[in-house]
Amino acid sequence: MSESLLQELQKAVINAAGRHDLAKEITRFEISSVAHHIRCPTLLTKAEGDPIAAGSHTLYEGIKLSKDIRGFSLAEGSGGHCEALARALYHQRVFDWLDGTLLFNC
């Protein structure tokens, strides 16, 4: 993504003038307080070593209907933000969850 496009998105989405403003503004957004309104089956993932995923249990507890949380560990090679170092493992677990959740058998 080009720097100018990133700046346009920052300005259009949350009126942030730059990356510093974006980082400051993004902390205002949280979903846990409205999680009880979620009505569809929900999968949360939590990678060991991902500071952003540290609050996933708060969100999990807020969702009142069908929900699941799947952990990913450093030992599996999938620690860190968004399980980025083990996407194949991430995809396998998500697709397995979808198969079970949608009751789809091949």
Coordinates of C-alpha atoms in Angstrom, one line a residue:
M1 CA 0.0 0.0 0.0
S2 CA 1.4 3.4 -0.9
E3 CA 2.1 5.9 1.8
S4 CA -0.4 8.4 0.2
L5 CA -3.2 5.8 0.1
L6 CA -2.5 4.9 3.7
Q7 CA -2.8 8.6 4.6
E8 CA -6.0 8.9 2.7
L9 CA -7.5 5.9 4.5
Q10 CA -6.4 7.2 7.9
K11 CA -8.1 10.5 7.2
A12 CA -11.3 9.1 5.7
V13 CA -11.9 6.3 8.3
I14 CA -11.1 8.0 11.6
N15 CA -9.9 11.5 10.7
A16 CA -6.3 10.7 11.6
A17 CA -3.7 13.0 10.2
G18 CA -0.8 10.6 10.5
R19 CA 0.3 7.3 12.1
H20 CA 0.7 8.9 15.5
D21 CA -2.9 10.1 15.4
L22 CA -4.0 6.8 14.0
A23 CA -2.4 4.9 16.9
K24 CA -4.0 7.3 19.4
E25 CA -7.4 7.1 17.8
I26 CA -7.6 3.4 17.4
T27 CA -7.4 2.8 21.2
R28 CA -10.9 4.3 21.4
F29 CA -12.4 1.3 19.6
E30 CA -13.4 -1.8 21.5
I31 CA -16.0 -4.4 21.0
S32 CA -16.4 -6.1 24.4
S33 CA -19.1 -3.8 25.6
V34 CA -21.4 -4.7 22.7
A35 CA -20.3 -8.4 22.3
H36 CA -23.6 -9.6 23.8
H37 CA -25.3 -8.4 20.6
I38 CA -23.3 -10.9 18.5
R39 CA -25.8 -13.5 17.3
C40 CA -23.8 -15.7 14.9
P41 CA -21.3 -18.5 15.8
T42 CA -18.0 -16.8 16.6
L43 CA -14.4 -18.1 16.5
L44 CA -11.7 -16.2 18.4
T45 CA -8.1 -17.0 18.0
K46 CA -5.4 -16.2 20.5
A47 CA -1.7 -16.6 19.7
E48 CA 0.8 -16.9 22.5
G49 CA 3.0 -13.8 22.5
D50 CA 0.4 -11.6 20.8
P51 CA -0.3 -8.6 23.1
I52 CA -3.4 -7.6 21.1
A53 CA -4.9 -11.0 21.7
A54 CA -4.5 -10.7 25.5
G55 CA -8.0 -9.3 25.8
S56 CA -9.6 -12.1 23.8
H57 CA -11.1 -13.7 26.9
T58 CA -13.0 -10.5 27.8
L59 CA -14.6 -10.6 24.4
Y60 CA -15.2 -14.3 24.7
E61 CA -17.0 -13.9 28.0
G62 CA -19.1 -11.1 26.5
I63 CA -20.4 -13.2 23.6
K64 CA -23.5 -15.1 25.0
L65 CA -24.3 -17.5 22.1
S66 CA -22.2 -20.0 20.2
K67 CA -18.5 -19.2 20.6
D68 CA -15.2 -20.9 20.6
I69 CA -11.6 -19.8 21.3
R70 CA -8.6 -21.5 19.9
G71 CA -5.1 -21.0 21.2
F72 CA -1.9 -21.1 19.2
S73 CA 1.5 -21.6 20.8
L74 CA 5.1 -20.5 20.2
A75 CA 6.1 -24.2 20.4
E76 CA 3.8 -24.8 17.3
G77 CA 5.6 -21.9 15.5
S78 CA 2.4 -19.9 15.5
G79 CA 3.0 -17.4 18.3
G80 CA 2.9 -13.7 17.7
H81 CA 0.4 -11.4 16.2
C82 CA -2.3 -13.1 14.0
E83 CA -0.5 -16.4 14.0
A84 CA 1.5 -14.9 11.1
L85 CA 4.4 -17.4 11.3
A86 CA 2.1 -20.5 10.9
R87 CA -0.7 -19.5 8.6
A88 CA -1.2 -23.1 7.3
L89 CA -1.9 -24.2 10.9
Y90 CA -4.2 -21.2 11.5
H91 CA -6.1 -22.0 8.3
Q92 CA -6.4 -25.7 9.1
R93 CA -7.9 -24.9 12.5
V94 CA -10.3 -22.2 11.2
F95 CA -11.5 -24.5 8.4
D96 CA -12.0 -27.4 10.8
W97 CA -14.0 -25.1 13.0
L98 CA -16.1 -24.0 10.0
D99 CA -16.7 -27.6 9.1
G100 CA -17.9 -28.4 12.5
T101 CA -19.9 -25.2 12.9
L102 CA -21.6 -25.4 9.5
L103 CA -22.1 -29.2 9.8
F104 CA -20.5 -29.6 6.4
N105 CA -19.0 -33.0 5.7
C106 CA -17.1 -33.7 2.5

